[in-house]
CSV table of C-alpha atoms and ligand atoms in Angstrom, one decimal:
chain,number,residue,atom,x,y,z
A,711,MET,CA,25.9,-3.5,2.8
A,712,ASP,CA,23.3,-5.9,4.9
A,713,LEU,CA,21.5,-8.1,2.3
A,714,GLU,CA,19.5,-9.7,5.0
A,715,TYR,CA,16.1,-10.2,5.3
A,716,SER,CA,14.3,-10.0,8.4
A,717,ALA,CA,13.0,-12.7,10.3
A,718,GLU,CA,9.5,-11.9,9.7
A,719,HIS,CA,10.4,-11.8,5.7
A,720,GLN,CA,12.1,-14.9,6.3
A,721,ALA,CA,8.9,-16.4,7.6
A,722,PHE,CA,7.0,-15.0,4.7
A,723,ARG,CA,9.3,-16.3,2.2
A,724,ASP,CA,8.7,-19.8,3.7
A,725,GLU,CA,5.0,-19.2,3.5
A,726,VAL,CA,5.3,-18.1,-0.2
A,727,ARG,CA,7.4,-21.3,-1.1
A,728,GLU,CA,4.8,-23.4,0.5
A,729,PHE,CA,2.3,-21.7,-1.8
A,730,LEU,CA,4.1,-22.4,-4.7
A,731,GLU,CA,4.5,-26.2,-4.2
A,732,GLY,CA,1.0,-26.0,-6.1
A,733,TRP,CA,2.6,-25.1,-9.1
A,734,PRO,CA,3.3,-26.9,-11.4
A,735,LEU,CA,-0.6,-28.1,-11.0
A,736,LYS,CA,-1.0,-31.8,-9.9
A,737,GLY,CA,-3.4,-34.9,-11.0
A,738,ASP,CA,-6.2,-33.8,-13.2
A,739,GLU,CA,-5.3,-30.3,-13.2
A,740,ALA,CA,-2.1,-31.3,-14.7
A,741,ARG,CA,-3.8,-32.2,-17.9
A,742,LEU,CA,-5.8,-29.5,-18.5
A,743,PRO,CA,-4.4,-27.0,-21.4
A,744,GLN,CA,-1.4,-24.7,-20.4
A,745,GLU,CA,-3.8,-21.6,-20.3
A,746,GLU,CA,-6.5,-23.1,-18.2
A,747,GLN,CA,-3.6,-24.0,-16.0
A,748,GLU,CA,-2.3,-20.6,-15.7
A,749,GLN,CA,-5.4,-18.9,-15.2
A,750,ILE,CA,-6.3,-21.4,-12.1
A,751,PHE,CA,-2.9,-20.5,-10.5
A,752,ARG,CA,-3.4,-16.7,-11.2
A,753,LYS,CA,-6.9,-17.2,-9.2
A,754,ARG,CA,-5.3,-18.7,-6.7
A,755,GLY,CA,-2.3,-16.3,-6.6
A,756,ILE,CA,-4.7,-13.5,-5.9
A,757,GLU,CA,-6.8,-15.3,-3.2
A,758,ALA,CA,-3.5,-16.1,-1.5
A,759,GLY,CA,-2.7,-12.2,-1.5
A,760,TYR,CA,0.6,-12.9,-3.9
A,761,VAL,CA,0.0,-11.4,-7.0
A,762,TYR,CA,-1.8,-7.9,-8.3
A,763,ARG,CA,-1.1,-6.7,-4.7
A,764,ALA,CA,-1.4,-3.1,-5.8
A,765,VAL,CA,-4.8,-3.5,-7.5
A,766,PRO,CA,-8.3,-3.2,-5.9
A,767,LYS,CA,-10.4,-6.1,-4.3
A,768,GLN,CA,-13.1,-4.4,-6.2
A,769,TYR,CA,-11.1,-4.8,-9.9
A,770,GLY,CA,-10.2,-8.3,-9.1
A,771,GLY,CA,-6.5,-7.5,-7.5
A,772,SER,CA,-5.8,-8.8,-3.8
A,773,GLU,CA,-5.3,-5.3,-2.6
A,774,GLN,CA,-2.5,-6.1,-0.1
A,775,PRO,CA,-0.8,-3.7,1.9
A,776,GLN,CA,2.0,-1.7,0.5
A,777,ASP,CA,5.3,-3.6,1.4
A,778,ALA,CA,8.1,-3.5,-1.3
A,779,ILE,CA,10.2,-5.8,0.7
A,780,LYS,CA,7.6,-8.9,0.5
A,781,ASP,CA,6.8,-7.7,-3.2
A,782,ARG,CA,10.4,-8.1,-3.8
A,783,ILE,CA,10.4,-11.7,-2.0
A,784,ILE,CA,7.0,-12.8,-4.1
A,785,VAL,CA,9.1,-12.5,-7.5
A,786,GLU,CA,12.5,-14.0,-6.3
A,787,GLU,CA,10.3,-16.9,-5.2
A,788,PHE,CA,8.1,-16.7,-8.7
A,789,TYR,CA,10.8,-16.8,-10.3
A,790,ALA,CA,12.8,-19.6,-8.5
A,791,ALA,CA,9.8,-21.9,-8.6
A,792,GLY,CA,9.5,-21.4,-12.5
A,793,ALA,CA,5.9,-19.9,-11.9
A,794,PRO,CA,3.9,-18.8,-15.2
A,795,ARG,CA,5.6,-16.1,-16.7
A,796,ASP,CA,3.0,-14.0,-18.3
A,797,LEU,CA,1.9,-13.1,-15.0
A,798,MET,CA,2.7,-9.3,-15.6
A,799,SER,CA,1.6,-9.8,-19.4
A,800,GLN,CA,0.5,-6.9,-21.5
A,801,GLY,CA,-2.7,-6.8,-20.2
A,802,ALA,CA,-1.8,-7.2,-16.4
A,803,GLY,CA,1.7,-5.4,-16.5
A,804,LEU,CA,1.0,-2.3,-19.1
A,805,MET,CA,-3.0,-1.6,-19.2
A,806,VAL,CA,-4.3,-2.0,-15.8
A,807,PRO,CA,-1.8,0.1,-14.0
A,808,THR,CA,-2.4,2.7,-17.0
A,809,LEU,CA,-6.5,2.0,-16.4
A,810,LEU,CA,-5.8,2.3,-12.8
A,811,GLU,CA,-4.4,5.8,-13.4
A,812,PHE,CA,-6.6,7.5,-16.0
A,813,GLY,CA,-9.6,4.9,-16.6
A,814,THR,CA,-13.2,5.8,-15.6
A,815,GLU,CA,-14.9,3.7,-13.0
A,816,GLU,CA,-16.6,1.4,-15.5
A,817,GLN,CA,-13.7,1.2,-17.5
A,818,LYS,CA,-11.8,-0.3,-14.6
A,819,GLU,CA,-14.6,-3.0,-13.6
A,820,ARG,CA,-15.2,-3.8,-16.8
A,821,TRP,CA,-11.5,-4.7,-18.1
A,822,ILE,CA,-9.7,-5.2,-14.9
A,823,PRO,CA,-10.7,-8.2,-13.9
A,824,PRO,CA,-10.4,-10.3,-17.0
A,825,ALA,CA,-7.1,-9.0,-17.5
A,826,LEU,CA,-5.6,-10.2,-14.6
A,827,THR,CA,-7.3,-13.8,-14.5
A,828,GLY,CA,-6.0,-14.1,-18.1
A,829,GLU,CA,-9.2,-14.5,-19.3
A,830,ALA,CA,-8.9,-11.4,-21.9
A,831,ASN,CA,-5.5,-11.6,-23.5
A,832,TRP,CA,-4.2,-7.7,-24.7
A,833,CYS,CA,-2.0,-6.5,-27.0
A,834,GLN,CA,-0.2,-3.3,-27.3
A,835,GLY,CA,-1.1,-1.1,-30.5
A,836,TYR,CA,1.4,1.7,-30.4
A,837,SER,CA,4.1,1.1,-33.6
A,838,GLU,CA,3.4,1.6,-37.1
A,839,PRO,CA,5.7,1.5,-40.2
A,840,GLY,CA,7.8,4.5,-40.1
A,841,SER,CA,6.7,5.1,-36.3
A,842,GLY,CA,8.8,3.2,-33.8
A,843,SER,CA,11.2,5.4,-31.9
A,844,ASP,CA,9.3,8.2,-33.3
A,845,LEU,CA,5.9,7.3,-31.9
A,846,ALA,CA,4.4,10.4,-31.8
A,847,SER,CA,4.3,10.6,-35.8
A,848,LEU,CA,2.0,7.8,-35.9
A,849,GLN,CA,-0.8,7.9,-38.7
A,850,CYS,CA,-3.5,5.3,-37.9
A,851,GLN,CA,-6.4,7.4,-37.8
A,852,ALA,CA,-9.5,7.7,-35.3
A,853,ARG,CA,-12.6,9.8,-36.8
A,854,LEU,CA,-15.4,10.7,-34.6
A,855,ASP,CA,-18.5,9.8,-36.2
A,856,GLY,CA,-21.6,10.2,-33.8
A,857,ASP,CA,-20.8,8.3,-30.6
A,858,GLU,CA,-18.5,5.9,-32.4
A,859,TRP,CA,-14.7,6.1,-33.5
A,860,VAL,CA,-13.9,4.9,-37.1
A,861,LEU,CA,-10.3,3.5,-37.1
A,862,ASN,CA,-8.4,3.3,-40.6
A,863,GLY,CA,-5.0,2.6,-40.9
A,864,GLN,CA,-2.0,-0.1,-39.8
A,865,LYS,CA,-0.1,-0.9,-37.0
A,866,ILE,CA,2.8,-3.1,-36.8
A,867,TRP,CA,5.1,-5.6,-34.8
A,868,THR,CA,1.9,-5.9,-32.4
A,869,SER,CA,2.8,-8.7,-30.3
A,870,SER,CA,0.6,-11.5,-29.7
A,871,ALA,CA,-2.3,-9.9,-31.3
A,872,GLN,CA,-3.5,-13.3,-33.0
A,873,ARG,CA,-4.2,-14.6,-29.9
A,874,ALA,CA,-5.5,-11.0,-28.1
A,875,HIS,CA,-9.0,-10.2,-27.3
A,876,MET,CA,-8.6,-6.4,-26.7
A,877,MET,CA,-5.7,-3.9,-28.0
A,878,PHE,CA,-4.8,-0.6,-26.1
A,879,GLY,CA,-4.0,1.5,-28.9
A,880,LEU,CA,-2.9,5.1,-30.0
A,881,PHE,CA,-4.7,6.8,-32.9
A,882,ARG,CA,-4.6,10.1,-34.5
A,883,SER,CA,-7.7,11.9,-34.1
A,884,GLU,CA,-6.5,15.2,-34.7
A,885,PRO,CA,-4.8,15.3,-38.1
A,886,ASP,CA,-4.2,19.0,-38.1
A,887,ALA,CA,-2.7,19.7,-34.6
A,888,LYS,CA,0.7,19.3,-33.4
A,889,LYS,CA,2.5,16.0,-33.9
A,890,HIS,CA,2.5,14.9,-29.8
A,891,GLU,CA,-1.3,16.8,-29.9
A,892,GLY,CA,-4.4,14.8,-31.2
A,893,ILE,CA,-3.5,11.4,-30.3
A,894,THR,CA,-6.1,9.3,-28.6
A,895,TYR,CA,-5.9,6.4,-26.5
A,896,LEU,CA,-8.6,3.5,-27.4
A,897,LEU,CA,-9.2,0.1,-25.9
A,898,VAL,CA,-10.2,-1.9,-29.4
A,899,PRO,CA,-12.0,-5.4,-29.4
A,900,MET,CA,-9.9,-7.4,-31.6
A,901,ASP,CA,-13.2,-9.2,-33.2
A,902,ALA,CA,-14.5,-6.0,-34.5
A,903,GLU,CA,-15.7,-6.0,-38.2
A,904,GLY,CA,-12.8,-4.9,-40.4
A,905,ILE,CA,-9.6,-5.7,-38.3
A,906,GLU,CA,-7.4,-8.0,-39.9
A,907,VAL,CA,-4.2,-9.7,-38.0
A,908,ARG,CA,-1.5,-10.5,-40.6
A,909,PRO,CA,1.4,-12.5,-38.9
A,910,LEU,CA,5.2,-11.9,-39.6
A,911,ARG,CA,7.4,-14.5,-39.6
A,912,GLU,CA,10.1,-14.0,-37.5
A,913,MET,CA,14.2,-15.0,-37.7
A,914,SER,CA,13.5,-17.8,-35.3
A,915,GLY,CA,10.9,-19.5,-37.5
A,916,GLY,CA,8.1,-18.7,-35.0
A,917,TYR,CA,5.4,-16.2,-35.4
A,918,GLU,CA,4.6,-13.6,-32.4
A,919,PHE,CA,4.3,-10.3,-34.3
A,920,ASN,CA,1.7,-8.7,-36.4
A,921,GLU,CA,0.7,-6.5,-39.0
A,922,VAL,CA,-3.1,-5.1,-38.1
A,923,PHE,CA,-5.0,-3.4,-40.3
A,924,PHE,CA,-8.2,-1.4,-39.8
A,925,ASP,CA,-10.4,-0.6,-42.5
A,926,ASP,CA,-13.6,1.3,-40.9
A,927,VAL,CA,-13.7,-0.4,-37.7
A,928,ARG,CA,-16.3,1.1,-35.2
A,929,VAL,CA,-15.3,1.6,-31.7
A,930,PRO,CA,-17.7,3.3,-28.9
A,931,VAL,CA,-16.7,6.3,-27.8
A,932,GLU,CA,-16.9,5.2,-24.1
A,933,ASN,CA,-13.4,3.2,-24.9
A,934,THR,CA,-11.5,6.2,-24.8
A,935,VAL,CA,-9.2,6.1,-22.1
A,936,GLY,CA,-8.8,9.7,-20.5
A,937,LYS,CA,-9.7,12.8,-22.7
A,938,ARG,CA,-9.7,12.8,-26.4
A,939,GLY,CA,-6.2,14.1,-27.6
A,940,GLN,CA,-4.6,13.1,-24.5
A,941,GLY,CA,-2.8,9.9,-25.8
A,942,TRP,CA,0.6,10.9,-25.8
A,943,GLN,CA,0.6,11.7,-22.0
A,944,ILE,CA,-1.2,8.4,-21.4
A,945,SER,CA,0.9,6.5,-23.4
A,946,ARG,CA,3.8,7.6,-21.6
A,947,ALA,CA,3.0,6.3,-18.4
A,948,THR,CA,2.3,2.8,-20.0
A,949,LEU,CA,6.0,2.7,-21.2
A,950,VAL,CA,7.4,3.3,-18.0
A,951,HIS,CA,5.7,0.3,-16.9
A,952,GLU,CA,7.0,-1.3,-20.0
A,953,ARG,CA,10.7,-0.4,-19.5
A,954,ASN,CA,10.4,-1.6,-15.7
A,955,LEU,CA,9.4,-5.1,-16.8
A,956,ILE,CA,12.3,-5.2,-18.9
A,957,GLY,CA,16.2,-6.2,-17.5
A,958,ASN,CA,14.5,-7.9,-15.1
A,959,PRO,CA,17.8,-8.9,-12.4
A,960,ASN,CA,15.9,-12.2,-11.4
A,961,SER,CA,16.1,-13.5,-15.3
A,962,MET,CA,19.2,-12.3,-15.7
A,963,ARG,CA,20.8,-14.3,-12.5
A,964,GLU,CA,18.5,-17.3,-13.7
A,965,ALA,CA,20.0,-17.4,-17.5
A,966,PHE,CA,23.8,-17.0,-16.0
A,967,SER,CA,23.1,-20.1,-13.7
A,968,ASP,CA,22.0,-22.2,-17.0
A,969,LEU,CA,24.9,-20.9,-18.5
A,970,LEU,CA,27.5,-22.4,-16.3
A,971,ASP,CA,25.5,-25.4,-16.3
A,972,LEU,CA,25.8,-25.4,-20.1
A,973,ALA,CA,29.7,-24.7,-19.8
A,974,ARG,CA,29.9,-27.7,-17.9
A,975,SER,CA,28.4,-29.8,-20.1
A,976,ARG,CA,30.2,-28.7,-23.0
A,977,LYS,CA,33.7,-29.1,-24.1
A,978,ILE,CA,36.5,-27.4,-25.2
A,979,ASN,CA,39.8,-28.8,-26.9
A,980,GLY,CA,38.5,-32.1,-25.0
A,981,VAL,CA,38.2,-30.6,-21.6
A,982,PRO,CA,34.7,-29.2,-19.8
A,983,ALA,CA,34.2,-25.9,-21.2
A,984,ASN,CA,34.2,-24.5,-17.8
A,985,GLU,CA,37.9,-25.4,-17.2
A,986,ASP,CA,38.9,-23.6,-20.3
A,987,PRO,CA,40.7,-20.5,-19.5
A,988,GLY,CA,39.4,-18.4,-22.1
A,989,MET,CA,36.1,-19.3,-21.6
A,990,ARG,CA,36.3,-19.2,-17.7
A,991,ARG,CA,37.5,-15.7,-18.5
A,992,ARG,CA,34.9,-14.6,-20.5
A,993,ILE,CA,32.2,-16.1,-17.7
A,994,ALA,CA,34.0,-14.4,-14.9
A,995,GLU,CA,33.5,-11.1,-17.0
A,996,ILE,CA,29.8,-11.6,-17.4
A,997,GLU,CA,29.3,-12.7,-13.9
A,998,GLY,CA,30.8,-9.4,-12.9
A,999,TYR,CA,28.3,-7.7,-15.0
A,1000,VAL,CA,25.2,-9.5,-13.4
A,1001,GLN,CA,26.7,-9.2,-10.1
A,1002,THR,CA,26.9,-5.2,-10.4
A,1003,SER,CA,23.6,-5.3,-12.3
A,1004,GLN,CA,21.8,-6.9,-9.1
A,1005,LEU,CA,24.0,-5.2,-6.3
A,1006,SER,CA,22.8,-1.8,-8.3
A,1007,ASN,CA,19.0,-2.9,-8.3
A,1008,MET,CA,19.4,-4.1,-4.4
A,1009,ARG,CA,20.8,-0.1,-3.8
A,1010,GLN,CA,18.0,1.4,-6.1
A,1011,PHE,CA,15.7,-0.8,-4.1
A,1012,THR,CA,16.9,0.3,-0.7
A,1013,ALA,CA,16.9,3.7,-1.8
A,1014,ALA,CA,13.3,3.6,-3.1
A,1015,ASN,CA,12.0,2.1,0.2
A,1016,LYS,CA,13.4,4.8,2.1
A,1017,GLY,CA,11.8,7.6,-0.1
A,1018,LYS,CA,15.2,8.5,-1.6
A,1019,MET,CA,14.4,7.7,-5.2
A,1020,LEU,CA,16.1,11.1,-6.7
A,1021,GLU,CA,19.8,9.6,-5.5
A,1022,VAL,CA,19.0,6.6,-7.8
A,1023,MET,CA,17.6,8.1,-10.5
A,1024,ARG,CA,20.3,7.8,-13.1
A,1025,PRO,CA,20.9,4.0,-12.0
A,1026,MET,CA,17.2,3.4,-12.8
A,1027,MET,CA,17.5,4.8,-16.1
A,1028,MET,CA,20.1,2.4,-17.2
A,1029,ASN,CA,18.6,-0.7,-16.0
A,1030,LYS,CA,16.9,-1.6,-19.3
A,1031,VAL,CA,19.7,-0.7,-21.3
A,1032,ALA,CA,22.1,-2.6,-18.9
A,1033,GLY,CA,19.8,-5.5,-18.4
A,1034,THR,CA,19.3,-6.0,-22.2
A,1035,ASP,CA,23.0,-6.2,-22.8
A,1036,ILE,CA,23.7,-8.4,-20.4
A,1037,MET,CA,21.0,-10.6,-21.4
A,1038,GLN,CA,22.7,-10.6,-24.9
A,1039,MET,CA,26.2,-11.3,-23.4
A,1040,ILE,CA,25.0,-14.5,-21.7
A,1041,MET,CA,23.2,-15.4,-25.0
A,1042,LYS,CA,26.2,-15.0,-27.0
A,1043,CYS,CA,28.3,-17.1,-24.9
A,1044,ALA,CA,25.9,-19.6,-24.5
A,1045,TYR,CA,25.6,-19.4,-28.2
A,1046,ASP,CA,29.5,-20.0,-28.9
A,1047,LEU,CA,29.4,-22.9,-26.6
A,1048,LEU,CA,27.0,-24.7,-28.6
A,1049,GLY,CA,29.5,-25.0,-31.5
A,1050,GLY,CA,28.0,-26.7,-34.7
A,1051,ASP,CA,24.5,-27.3,-32.7
A,1052,GLY,CA,24.1,-23.7,-33.3
A,1053,ILE,CA,22.8,-24.2,-36.4
A,1054,LEU,CA,20.2,-26.6,-35.3
A,1055,ALA,CA,16.5,-24.7,-35.8
A,1056,PRO,CA,14.1,-24.9,-32.6
A,1057,THR,CA,11.4,-27.3,-32.6
A,1058,GLU,CA,7.6,-26.2,-33.2
A,1059,SER,CA,7.1,-27.2,-29.4
A,1060,GLU,CA,10.2,-24.9,-28.4
A,1061,LEU,CA,8.6,-21.9,-30.6
A,1062,ASP,CA,5.4,-22.4,-28.8
A,1063,THR,CA,6.6,-21.9,-25.1
A,1064,TRP,CA,9.8,-19.4,-25.8
A,1065,GLY,CA,11.6,-18.9,-22.6
A,1066,ARG,CA,13.9,-20.8,-20.2
A,1067,GLN,CA,14.7,-23.3,-22.7
A,1068,THR,CA,17.8,-25.6,-22.3
A,1069,THR,CA,18.1,-28.1,-24.9
A,1070,SER,CA,20.6,-26.6,-27.9
A,1071,THR,CA,17.8,-25.6,-29.8
A,1072,GLY,CA,16.1,-24.0,-26.8
A,1073,TRP,CA,19.6,-21.9,-26.5
A,1074,VAL,CA,19.0,-21.1,-30.1
A,1075,LEU,CA,15.8,-19.6,-29.5
A,1076,GLN,CA,16.8,-17.9,-26.6
A,1077,TYR,CA,19.6,-16.2,-28.2
A,1078,VAL,CA,17.7,-15.1,-31.2
A,1079,PHE,CA,15.0,-14.0,-28.8
A,1080,SER,CA,17.6,-11.8,-27.0
A,1081,MET,CA,18.0,-9.2,-29.7
A,1082,GLY,CA,14.4,-7.9,-29.2
A,1083,PRO,CA,13.8,-6.6,-25.8
A,1084,ALA,CA,16.9,-4.1,-27.0
A,1085,ILE,CA,14.6,-2.7,-29.4
A,1086,ALA,CA,11.1,-3.2,-27.8
A,1087,GLY,CA,9.8,-0.4,-25.5
A,1088,GLY,CA,12.5,1.9,-26.7
A,1089,ALA,CA,15.6,0.9,-28.7
A,1090,SER,CA,19.0,1.1,-26.4
A,1091,ASN,CA,20.5,4.3,-29.2
A,1092,ILE,CA,17.2,6.3,-28.2
A,1093,GLN,CA,17.7,4.8,-24.2
A,1094,ARG,CA,21.2,6.2,-24.3
A,1095,ASN,CA,20.1,9.6,-25.5
A,1096,ILE,CA,17.6,9.6,-22.9
A,1097,ILE,CA,20.3,9.1,-19.9
A,1098,GLY,CA,22.9,11.3,-21.8
A,1099,GLU,CA,20.6,14.4,-22.0
A,1100,ARG,CA,17.9,13.9,-19.1
A,1101,GLY,CA,20.5,12.1,-16.5
A,1102,TYR,CA,23.3,13.6,-17.3
A,1103,GLY,CA,22.3,17.1,-18.7
A,1104,LEU,CA,24.4,16.7,-22.2
A,1105,PRO,CA,23.4,18.8,-25.1
A,1106,ARG,CA,20.4,17.4,-27.2
A,1107,ASP,CA,21.2,15.0,-29.9
A,1108,LEU,CA,20.3,16.6,-33.4
A,1109,ARG,CA,16.4,15.9,-34.2
A,1110,ARG,CA,14.0,16.3,-37.2
A,1111,GLU,CA,11.2,18.3,-35.8
A,1112,SER,CA,7.7,18.7,-37.3
B,1255,LIG,C1,10.4,-8.0,-29.5
B,1255,LIG,C2,9.5,-6.7,-29.8
B,1255,LIG,C3,8.5,-6.6,-29.2
B,1255,LIG,C4,7.6,-5.4,-29.6
B,1255,LIG,N1,6.3,-5.5,-29.0
B,1255,LIG,C5,5.7,-4.3,-29.7
B,1255,LIG,C6,4.3,-4.0,-29.5
B,1255,LIG,O1,3.4,-5.3,-28.8
B,1255,LIG,N2,3.4,-3.4,-29.9
B,1255,LIG,C7,4.1,-2.5,-30.7
B,1255,LIG,O2,2.9,-1.2,-30.7
B,1255,LIG,N3,5.3,-2.3,-31.0
B,1255,LIG,C8,5.9,-3.4,-30.6
B,1255,LIG,N4,7.4,-3.4,-31.0
B,1255,LIG,C9,8.1,-2.4,-31.8
B,1255,LIG,C10,8.8,-1.7,-30.9
B,1255,LIG,O3,8.2,-0.5,-30.3
B,1255,LIG,C11,9.7,-0.7,-31.8
B,1255,LIG,O4,10.5,-1.4,-32.9
B,1255,LIG,C12,10.7,0.2,-31.4
B,1255,LIG,O5,10.2,1.4,-30.7
B,1255,LIG,C13,11.9,0.6,-32.5
B,1255,LIG,O6,11.0,1.2,-33.5
B,1255,LIG,P1,11.6,0.7,-35.1
B,1255,LIG,O7,11.7,-0.7,-35.2
B,1255,LIG,O8,10.4,1.7,-35.9
B,1255,LIG,O9,13.2,1.3,-35.3
B,1255,LIG,P2,13.2,3.0,-35.8
B,1255,LIG,O10,13.0,3.8,-34.7
B,1255,LIG,O11,13.1,3.0,-37.3
B,1255,LIG,O12,15.1,2.8,-35.4
B,1255,LIG,C14,15.9,2.1,-36.1
B,1255,LIG,C15,17.3,2.2,-35.4
B,1255,LIG,O13,17.7,3.7,-35.5
B,1255,LIG,C16,17.6,4.4,-34.1
B,1255,LIG,N5,17.7,5.2,-34.2
B,1255,LIG,C17,16.1,5.8,-34.4
B,1255,LIG,N6,16.0,7.5,-34.2
B,1255,LIG,C18,17.1,7.5,-33.6
B,1255,LIG,C19,17.8,8.9,-32.6
B,1255,LIG,N7,16.8,10.1,-32.6
B,1255,LIG,N8,18.8,8.9,-32.2
B,1255,LIG,C20,19.6,7.5,-32.0
B,1255,LIG,N9,19.1,6.3,-32.6
B,1255,LIG,C21,18.1,6.4,-33.6
B,1255,LIG,C22,17.1,3.4,-33.4
B,1255,LIG,O14,17.8,3.3,-32.1
B,1255,LIG,C23,17.2,2.0,-33.9
B,1255,LIG,O15,18.6,1.5,-33.7
B,1255,LIG,C24,8.1,-4.7,-30.5
B,1255,LIG,C25,9.4,-4.4,-31.1
B,1255,LIG,C26,10.3,-6.0,-30.4
B,1255,LIG,C27,11.6,-6.0,-30.7
């Protein structure tokens, strides 16, 4: 397998690296609040043609010719440079591609540009108490009243709702229709009267999840994406984008390299942990998974690039489950290396900027967080059912249908 990039692509990589010398921002800009710094960086990334390449210029994207290898180089270099992680936030990563596919012209022009620059934050209102894996059983109601929807009910596990300006959500508009029909996809302003956001405390000590309550919330009918009752099909499209964002091999490689540093800095029986035979064996095993996942990803990438996507459908279905399992292995190993420091609670500032934190308490936070992605966007058990049934044609699992 030839893993080298062409001279033209190597030159492109150098250009991207040069651009990334501008991150973190310097001088006066470095003193701006983090959110504003990230907005500046996004705008520069769009102007330079490195971010939101598939989004047309008229909607605020950088509209570059399709080049999967360049896209990949950009992702690799942005990761290596520690560029802002929320470039693919819920707005830009999930809502934007969904609107590009199903939105009206007016919706695209209005909602996409501020989602890309980060001026408008979005949250995803899908899950409800009792409707997670069985999402189609959702009950949060949308009743049409003239040219407005009236919303009543509750959502749960809504990440970052406390910071969001808008929600893209699913609501039951025809209570008597079959469960997968009668669901409508709506864009809801979070400052609308009748919305209450209540934070849920996580085991890390932080607040990122919320419950969102709707009490006669009125939303204009033009905020409907697609047709009334078509919400289920539209939400499927969003979920594909969500799963593709989880299980990224770059974050896995990065976390593994941090794990090696941690093993070098910790001791087992008086010697550096990376020299302890038991720990070496454990780390070597994890490295095997990381390498395999990266090579599988390369294979999928090459096949997709040659238009042979069907050949790699099964490994593609496994990316999320494998990626989240491997991340959990890395974090559990790091947690074990911490020994007694593992009982330390993360600091307030670490809670604010979760991500690649390699202090002891930062590792505790990463360990705790690593359990979430295996549930978000479709729990691993459900993913395994999908791989078995759709990927390998195994008999269907027993289901309660209504
Ligand atoms: C970090 C994180 C962020 C999230 N962010 C959001 C968000 O922003 N917006 C949003 O709407 N939701 C969000 N969620 C919610 C998430 O989508 C749900 O947690 C997920 O769909 C699982 O649903 P549930 O929690 O109701 O669990 P359940 O569906 O009750 O499942 C509980 C357990 O039973 C298993 N199970 C259930 N049915 C089956 C079956 N048929 N076969 C085999 N096993 C089964 C599941 O795999 C799981 O292990 C987030 C969750 C997490 C962890």
